[in-house]
Rosetta silent file (secondary structure, phi, psi, omega in degrees, C-alpha in Angstrom):
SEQUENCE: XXXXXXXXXXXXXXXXXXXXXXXXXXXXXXXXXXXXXXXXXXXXXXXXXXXXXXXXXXXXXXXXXXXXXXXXXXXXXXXXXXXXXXXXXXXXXXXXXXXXXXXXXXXXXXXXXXXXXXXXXXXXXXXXXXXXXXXXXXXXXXXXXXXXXXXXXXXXXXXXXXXXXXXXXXXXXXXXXXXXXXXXXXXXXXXXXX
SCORE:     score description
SCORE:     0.000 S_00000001
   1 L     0.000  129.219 -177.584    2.459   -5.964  -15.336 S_00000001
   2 L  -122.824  138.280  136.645    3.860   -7.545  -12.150 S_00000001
   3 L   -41.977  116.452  176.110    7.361   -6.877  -10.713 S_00000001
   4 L  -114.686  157.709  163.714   10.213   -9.475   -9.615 S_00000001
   5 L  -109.022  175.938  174.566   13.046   -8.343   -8.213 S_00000001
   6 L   -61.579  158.806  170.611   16.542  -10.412   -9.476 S_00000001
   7 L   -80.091 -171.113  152.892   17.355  -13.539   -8.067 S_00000001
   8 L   -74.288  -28.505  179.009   21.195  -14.384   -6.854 S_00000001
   9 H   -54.187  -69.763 -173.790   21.181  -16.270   -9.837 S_00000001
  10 H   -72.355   -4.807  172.330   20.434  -13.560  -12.058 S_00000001
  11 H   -83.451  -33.365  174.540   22.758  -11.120  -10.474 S_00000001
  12 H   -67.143  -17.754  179.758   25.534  -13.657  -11.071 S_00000001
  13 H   -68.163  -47.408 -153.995   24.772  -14.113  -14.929 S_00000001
  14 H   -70.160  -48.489 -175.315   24.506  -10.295  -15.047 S_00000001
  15 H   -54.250  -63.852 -173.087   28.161   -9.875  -13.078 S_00000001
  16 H   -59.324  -53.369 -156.142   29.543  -12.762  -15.657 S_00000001
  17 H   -96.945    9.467  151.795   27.773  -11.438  -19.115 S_00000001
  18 H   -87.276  -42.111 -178.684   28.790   -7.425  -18.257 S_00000001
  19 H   -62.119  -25.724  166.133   32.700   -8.768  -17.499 S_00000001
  20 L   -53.451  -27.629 -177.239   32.154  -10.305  -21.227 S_00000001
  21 L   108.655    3.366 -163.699   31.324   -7.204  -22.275 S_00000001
  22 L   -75.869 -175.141 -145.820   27.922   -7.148  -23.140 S_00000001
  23 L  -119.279  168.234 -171.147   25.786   -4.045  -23.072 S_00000001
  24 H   -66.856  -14.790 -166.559   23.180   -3.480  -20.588 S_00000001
  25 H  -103.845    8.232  156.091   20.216   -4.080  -22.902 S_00000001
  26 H   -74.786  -44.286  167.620   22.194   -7.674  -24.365 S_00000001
  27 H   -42.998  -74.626  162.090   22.096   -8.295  -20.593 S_00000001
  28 H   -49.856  -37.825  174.222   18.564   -7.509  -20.185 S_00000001
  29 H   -70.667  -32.608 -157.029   17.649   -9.410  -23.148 S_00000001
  30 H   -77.111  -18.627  179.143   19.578  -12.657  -22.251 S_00000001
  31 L   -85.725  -28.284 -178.977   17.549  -12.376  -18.654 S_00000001
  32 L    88.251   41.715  165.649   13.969  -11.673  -19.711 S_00000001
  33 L  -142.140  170.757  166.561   14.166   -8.232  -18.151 S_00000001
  34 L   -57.340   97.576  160.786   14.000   -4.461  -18.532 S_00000001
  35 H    17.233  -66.107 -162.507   16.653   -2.546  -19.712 S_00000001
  36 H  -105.913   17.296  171.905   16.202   -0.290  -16.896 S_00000001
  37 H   -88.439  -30.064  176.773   15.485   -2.966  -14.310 S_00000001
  38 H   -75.593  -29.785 -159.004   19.441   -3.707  -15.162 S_00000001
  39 H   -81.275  -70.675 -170.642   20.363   -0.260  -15.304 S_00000001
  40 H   -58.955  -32.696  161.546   18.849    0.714  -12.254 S_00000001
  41 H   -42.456  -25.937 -160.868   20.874   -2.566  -10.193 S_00000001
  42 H  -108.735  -39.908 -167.690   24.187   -1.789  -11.814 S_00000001
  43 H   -49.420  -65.402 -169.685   23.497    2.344  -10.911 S_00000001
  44 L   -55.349  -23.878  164.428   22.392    0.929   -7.009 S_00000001
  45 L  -148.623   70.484  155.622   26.321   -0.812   -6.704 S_00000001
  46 L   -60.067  167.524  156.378   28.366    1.297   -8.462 S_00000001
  47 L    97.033  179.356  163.603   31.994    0.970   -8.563 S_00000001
  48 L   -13.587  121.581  165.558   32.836   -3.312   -8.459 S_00000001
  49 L   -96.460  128.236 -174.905   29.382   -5.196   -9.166 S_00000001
  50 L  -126.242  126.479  155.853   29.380   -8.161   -6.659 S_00000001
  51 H   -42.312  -64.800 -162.525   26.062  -10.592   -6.371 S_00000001
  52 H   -66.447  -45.707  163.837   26.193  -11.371   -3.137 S_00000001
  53 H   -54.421  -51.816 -179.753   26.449   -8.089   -2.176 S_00000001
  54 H   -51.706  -41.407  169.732   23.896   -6.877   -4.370 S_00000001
  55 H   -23.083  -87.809 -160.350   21.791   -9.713   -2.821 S_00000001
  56 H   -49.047  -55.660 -174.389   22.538   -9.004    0.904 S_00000001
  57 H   -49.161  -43.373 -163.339   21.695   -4.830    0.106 S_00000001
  58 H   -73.075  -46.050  177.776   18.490   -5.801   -1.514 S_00000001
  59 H   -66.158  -47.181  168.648   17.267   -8.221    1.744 S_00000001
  60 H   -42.004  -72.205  168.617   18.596   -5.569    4.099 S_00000001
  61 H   -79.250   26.080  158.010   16.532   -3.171    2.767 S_00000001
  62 H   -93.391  -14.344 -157.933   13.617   -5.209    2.200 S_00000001
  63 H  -108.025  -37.915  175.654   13.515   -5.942    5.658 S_00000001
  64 L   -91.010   28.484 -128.133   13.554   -2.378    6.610 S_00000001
  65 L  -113.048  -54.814 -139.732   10.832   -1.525    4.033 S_00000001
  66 L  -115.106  132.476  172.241    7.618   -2.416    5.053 S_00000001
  67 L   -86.083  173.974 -164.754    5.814   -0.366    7.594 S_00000001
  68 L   -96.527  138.396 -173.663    3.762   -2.097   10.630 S_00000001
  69 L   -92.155  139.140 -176.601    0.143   -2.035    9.520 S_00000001
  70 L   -84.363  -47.681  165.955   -2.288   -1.305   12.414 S_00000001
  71 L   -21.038  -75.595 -178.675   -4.943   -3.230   11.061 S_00000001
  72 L   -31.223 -109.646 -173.803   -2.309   -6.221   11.749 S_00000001
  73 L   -41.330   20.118 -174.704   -2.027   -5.472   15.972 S_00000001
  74 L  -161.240   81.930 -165.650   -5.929   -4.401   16.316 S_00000001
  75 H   -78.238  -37.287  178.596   -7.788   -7.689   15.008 S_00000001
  76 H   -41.508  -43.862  178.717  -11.151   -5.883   16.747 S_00000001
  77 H   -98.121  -50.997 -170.572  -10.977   -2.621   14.843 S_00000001
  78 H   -44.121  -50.302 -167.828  -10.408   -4.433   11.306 S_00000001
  79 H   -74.220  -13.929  174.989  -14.039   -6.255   12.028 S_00000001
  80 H   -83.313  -32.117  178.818  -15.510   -3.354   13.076 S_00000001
  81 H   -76.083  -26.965  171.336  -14.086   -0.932    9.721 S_00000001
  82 H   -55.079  -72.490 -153.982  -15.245   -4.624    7.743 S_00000001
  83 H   -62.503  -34.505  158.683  -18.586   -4.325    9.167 S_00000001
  84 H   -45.877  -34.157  166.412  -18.949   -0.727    8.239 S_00000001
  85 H   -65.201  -88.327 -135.207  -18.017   -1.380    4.409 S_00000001
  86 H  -101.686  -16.565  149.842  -19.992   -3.995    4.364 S_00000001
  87 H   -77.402  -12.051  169.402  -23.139   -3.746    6.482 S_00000001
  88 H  -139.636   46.269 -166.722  -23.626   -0.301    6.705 S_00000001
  89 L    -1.074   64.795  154.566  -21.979    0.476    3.365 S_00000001
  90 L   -70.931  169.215 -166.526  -19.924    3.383    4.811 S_00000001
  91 L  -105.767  156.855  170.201  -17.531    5.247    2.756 S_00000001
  92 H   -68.982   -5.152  176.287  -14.112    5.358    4.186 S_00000001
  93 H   -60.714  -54.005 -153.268  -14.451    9.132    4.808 S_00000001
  94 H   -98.250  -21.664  154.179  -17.115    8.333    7.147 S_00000001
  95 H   -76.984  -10.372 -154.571  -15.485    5.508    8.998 S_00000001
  96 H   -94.483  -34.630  172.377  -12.297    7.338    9.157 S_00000001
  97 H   -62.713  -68.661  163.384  -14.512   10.146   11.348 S_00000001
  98 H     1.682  -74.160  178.970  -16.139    7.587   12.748 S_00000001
  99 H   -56.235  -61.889 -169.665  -13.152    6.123   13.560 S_00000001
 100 H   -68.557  -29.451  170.504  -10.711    9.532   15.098 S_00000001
 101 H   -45.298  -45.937 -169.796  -14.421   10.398   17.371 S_00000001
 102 H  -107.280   11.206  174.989  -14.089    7.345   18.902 S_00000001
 103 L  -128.817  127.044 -161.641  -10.400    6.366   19.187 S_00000001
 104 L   171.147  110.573  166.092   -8.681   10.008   19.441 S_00000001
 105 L    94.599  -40.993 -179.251   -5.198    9.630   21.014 S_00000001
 106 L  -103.546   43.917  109.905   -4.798    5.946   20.706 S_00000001
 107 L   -48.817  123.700 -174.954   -3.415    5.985   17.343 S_00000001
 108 L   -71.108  133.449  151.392    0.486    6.119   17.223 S_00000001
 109 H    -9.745  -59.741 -174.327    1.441    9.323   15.851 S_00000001
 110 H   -61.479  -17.245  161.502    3.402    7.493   12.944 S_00000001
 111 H   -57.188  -38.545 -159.668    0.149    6.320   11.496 S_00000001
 112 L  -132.086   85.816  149.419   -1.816    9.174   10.390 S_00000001
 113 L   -44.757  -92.517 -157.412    0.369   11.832    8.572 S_00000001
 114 E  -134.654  142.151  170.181   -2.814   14.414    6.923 S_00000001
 115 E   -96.285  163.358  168.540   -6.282   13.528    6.429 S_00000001
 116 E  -153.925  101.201  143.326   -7.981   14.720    3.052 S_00000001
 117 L   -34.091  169.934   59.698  -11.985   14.427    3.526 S_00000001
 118 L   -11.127  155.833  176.176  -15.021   14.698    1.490 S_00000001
 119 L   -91.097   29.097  177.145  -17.282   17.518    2.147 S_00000001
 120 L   -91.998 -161.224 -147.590  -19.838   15.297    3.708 S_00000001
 121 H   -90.650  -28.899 -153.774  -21.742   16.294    7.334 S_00000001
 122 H   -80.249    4.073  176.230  -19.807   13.677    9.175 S_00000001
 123 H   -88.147   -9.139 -172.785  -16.847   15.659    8.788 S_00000001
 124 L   -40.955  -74.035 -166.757  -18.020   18.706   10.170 S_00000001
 125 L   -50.144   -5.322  178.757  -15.796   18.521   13.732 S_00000001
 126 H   -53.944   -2.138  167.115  -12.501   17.598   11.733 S_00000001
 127 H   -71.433  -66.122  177.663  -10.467   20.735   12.467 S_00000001
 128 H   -38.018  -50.536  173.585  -10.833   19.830   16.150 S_00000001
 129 H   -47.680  -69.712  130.786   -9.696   16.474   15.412 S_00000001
 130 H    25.121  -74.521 -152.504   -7.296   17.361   13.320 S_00000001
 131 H   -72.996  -30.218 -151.642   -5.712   19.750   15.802 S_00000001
 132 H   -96.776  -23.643  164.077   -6.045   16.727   18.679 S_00000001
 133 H   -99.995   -4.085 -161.056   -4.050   14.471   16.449 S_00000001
 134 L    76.175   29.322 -155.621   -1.674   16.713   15.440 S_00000001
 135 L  -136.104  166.774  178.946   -2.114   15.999   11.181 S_00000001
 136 E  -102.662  136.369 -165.276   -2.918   18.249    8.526 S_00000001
 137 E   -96.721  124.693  160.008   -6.507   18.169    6.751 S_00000001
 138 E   -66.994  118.585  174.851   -6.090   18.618    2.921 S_00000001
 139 L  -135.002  104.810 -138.144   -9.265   19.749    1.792 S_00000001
 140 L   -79.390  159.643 -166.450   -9.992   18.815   -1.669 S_00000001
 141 L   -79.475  164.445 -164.689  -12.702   21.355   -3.932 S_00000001
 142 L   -64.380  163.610  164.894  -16.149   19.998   -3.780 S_00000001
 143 L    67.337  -14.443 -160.894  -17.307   17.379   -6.558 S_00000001
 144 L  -106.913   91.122  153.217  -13.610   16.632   -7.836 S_00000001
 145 H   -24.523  -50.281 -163.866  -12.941   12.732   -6.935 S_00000001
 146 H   -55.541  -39.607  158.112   -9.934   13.108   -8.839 S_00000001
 147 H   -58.163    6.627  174.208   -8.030   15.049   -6.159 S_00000001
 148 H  -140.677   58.443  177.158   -8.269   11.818   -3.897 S_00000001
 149 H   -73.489  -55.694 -108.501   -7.499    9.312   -6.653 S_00000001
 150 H  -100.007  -46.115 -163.945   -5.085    7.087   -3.941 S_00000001
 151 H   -77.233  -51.820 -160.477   -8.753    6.813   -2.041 S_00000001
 152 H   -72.397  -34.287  162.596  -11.265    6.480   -4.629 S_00000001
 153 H   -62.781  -35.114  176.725   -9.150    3.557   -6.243 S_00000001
 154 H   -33.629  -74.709  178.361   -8.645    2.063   -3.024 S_00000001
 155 H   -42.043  -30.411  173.059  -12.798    1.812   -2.898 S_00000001
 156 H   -98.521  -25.422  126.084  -12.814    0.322   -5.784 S_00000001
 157 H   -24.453  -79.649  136.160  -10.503   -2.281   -5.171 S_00000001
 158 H     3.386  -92.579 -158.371  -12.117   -2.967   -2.071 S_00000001
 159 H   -39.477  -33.772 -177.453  -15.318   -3.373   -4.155 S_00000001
 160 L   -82.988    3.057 -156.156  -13.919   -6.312   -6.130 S_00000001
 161 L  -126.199  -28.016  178.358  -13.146   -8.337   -3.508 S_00000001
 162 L  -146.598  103.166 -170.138  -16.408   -7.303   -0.886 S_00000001
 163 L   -81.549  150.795 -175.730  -19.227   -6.116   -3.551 S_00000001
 164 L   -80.587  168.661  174.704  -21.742   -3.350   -1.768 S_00000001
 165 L    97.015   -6.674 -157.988  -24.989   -4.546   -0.740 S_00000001
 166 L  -125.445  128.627  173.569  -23.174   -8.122    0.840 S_00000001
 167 L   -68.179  121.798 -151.308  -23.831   -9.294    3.908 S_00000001
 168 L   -73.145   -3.285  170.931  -20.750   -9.299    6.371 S_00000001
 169 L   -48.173  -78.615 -171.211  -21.368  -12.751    7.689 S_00000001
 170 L    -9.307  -23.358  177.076  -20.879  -14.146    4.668 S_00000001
 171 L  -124.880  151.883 -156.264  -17.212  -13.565    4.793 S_00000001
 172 L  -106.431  151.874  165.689  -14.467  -14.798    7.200 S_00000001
 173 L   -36.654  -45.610 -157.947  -11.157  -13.238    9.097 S_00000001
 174 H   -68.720  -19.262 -156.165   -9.157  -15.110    6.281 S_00000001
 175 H   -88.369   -3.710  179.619  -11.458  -13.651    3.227 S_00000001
 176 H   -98.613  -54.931  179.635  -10.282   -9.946    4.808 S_00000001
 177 H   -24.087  -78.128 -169.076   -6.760  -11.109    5.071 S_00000001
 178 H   -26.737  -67.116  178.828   -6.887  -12.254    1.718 S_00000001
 179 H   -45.911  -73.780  172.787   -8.115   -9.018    0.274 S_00000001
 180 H   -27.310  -33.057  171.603   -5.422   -6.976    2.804 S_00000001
 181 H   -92.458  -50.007  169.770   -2.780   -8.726    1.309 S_00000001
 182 H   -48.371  -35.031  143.970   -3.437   -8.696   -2.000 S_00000001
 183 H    -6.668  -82.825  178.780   -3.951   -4.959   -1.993 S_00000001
 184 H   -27.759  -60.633 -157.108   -1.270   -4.749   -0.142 S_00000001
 185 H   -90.103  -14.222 -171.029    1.524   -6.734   -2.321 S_00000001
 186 L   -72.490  133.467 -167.938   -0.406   -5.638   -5.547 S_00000001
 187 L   -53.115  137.887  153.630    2.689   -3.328   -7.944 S_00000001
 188 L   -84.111  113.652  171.792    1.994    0.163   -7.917 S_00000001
 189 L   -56.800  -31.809  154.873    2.778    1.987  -11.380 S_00000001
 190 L   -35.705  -70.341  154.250    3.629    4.689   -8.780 S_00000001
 191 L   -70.598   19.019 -144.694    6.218    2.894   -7.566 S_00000001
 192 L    13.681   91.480  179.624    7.509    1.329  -10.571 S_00000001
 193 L    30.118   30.080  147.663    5.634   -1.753   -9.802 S_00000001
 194 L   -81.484    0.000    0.000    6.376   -2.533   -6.461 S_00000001
């Protein structure tokens, strides 16, 4: 299921067929949308429903939305966390130590909230990191994937786009892009599919 948000278009039909009277899910039908995709829009400007407002609110806060991806400002460390995935099929547990051994301190604070690990060896020194970044380590019981579901789908995501075992020549800055954005922009049922 993929997400749109309304056009201006469709907030002006929606302003014109609620002053008609129609109900929100006659609304929703005459639009091709969700009930509660209508619902939630008319809830977000109570009081007068104006388009253009509704518009302008929706662009504002689209704009203040999206957080700055590090990857994005550090073209050096994406090929080096590529080349770990795919030449020395690390796990991301093990690049992410990997990673705070040998960069520790120049990460901005606003990046790295809490780590949550695997119980493998390379993890051993992670209180000390831990303590050196200032984050909290979650540390999930042994054998249960399930308590890092956000990560282990991630990996497998990953996986569809740079299969293990494949050599990282083979793929180009743009073929990581690609994959980074689509990730990226792909709807979260979490988020109700944004």
């Amino acid at each position: 299921m993929s997400y749109k948000h309304l056009t201006i278009k469709e907030r002006e039909i929606l302003m014109f067929l609620r002053a008609k009277g129609l109900s929100i899910r006659a609304v929703a039908l005459r639009l091709g949308r969700n009930p509660s995709t209508i619902s939630r829009e008319l809830k977000r400007c109570a009081g007068n429903y104006s388009p253009s407002k509704a518009d302008n609110d929706y662009h504002q806060k689209r704009q203040n939305c999206h957080k700055k991806r590090l990857l994005d400002s550090h073209p050096q460390l994406r090929r080096q966390i590529v080349h770990y995935i795919l030449d020395l099929h690390w796990s991301p547990e093990q690049i992410t130590a990997r990673f705070n051994k040998e960069h520790q301190g120049t990460i901005p604070k606003e990046f790295v909230h809490s780590i949550t690990p695997d119980h493998g060896t390379e993890f051993l020194h992670l209180d000390e990191i831990s303590e050196r970044l200032g984050v909290t380590v979650y540390w999930p019981d042994p054998y249960s994937p399930e308590q890092r579901g956000t990560n282990e789908n991630t990996n497998g995501l990953i996986r569809e786009y740079f299969p293990k075992r494949t050599d990282i020549d083979n793929y180009t800055e743009q073929d990581v892009e690609h994959c980074q954005k689509q990730l990226n922009q792909r709807p979260r049922k979490v988020l109700n599919y944004e």
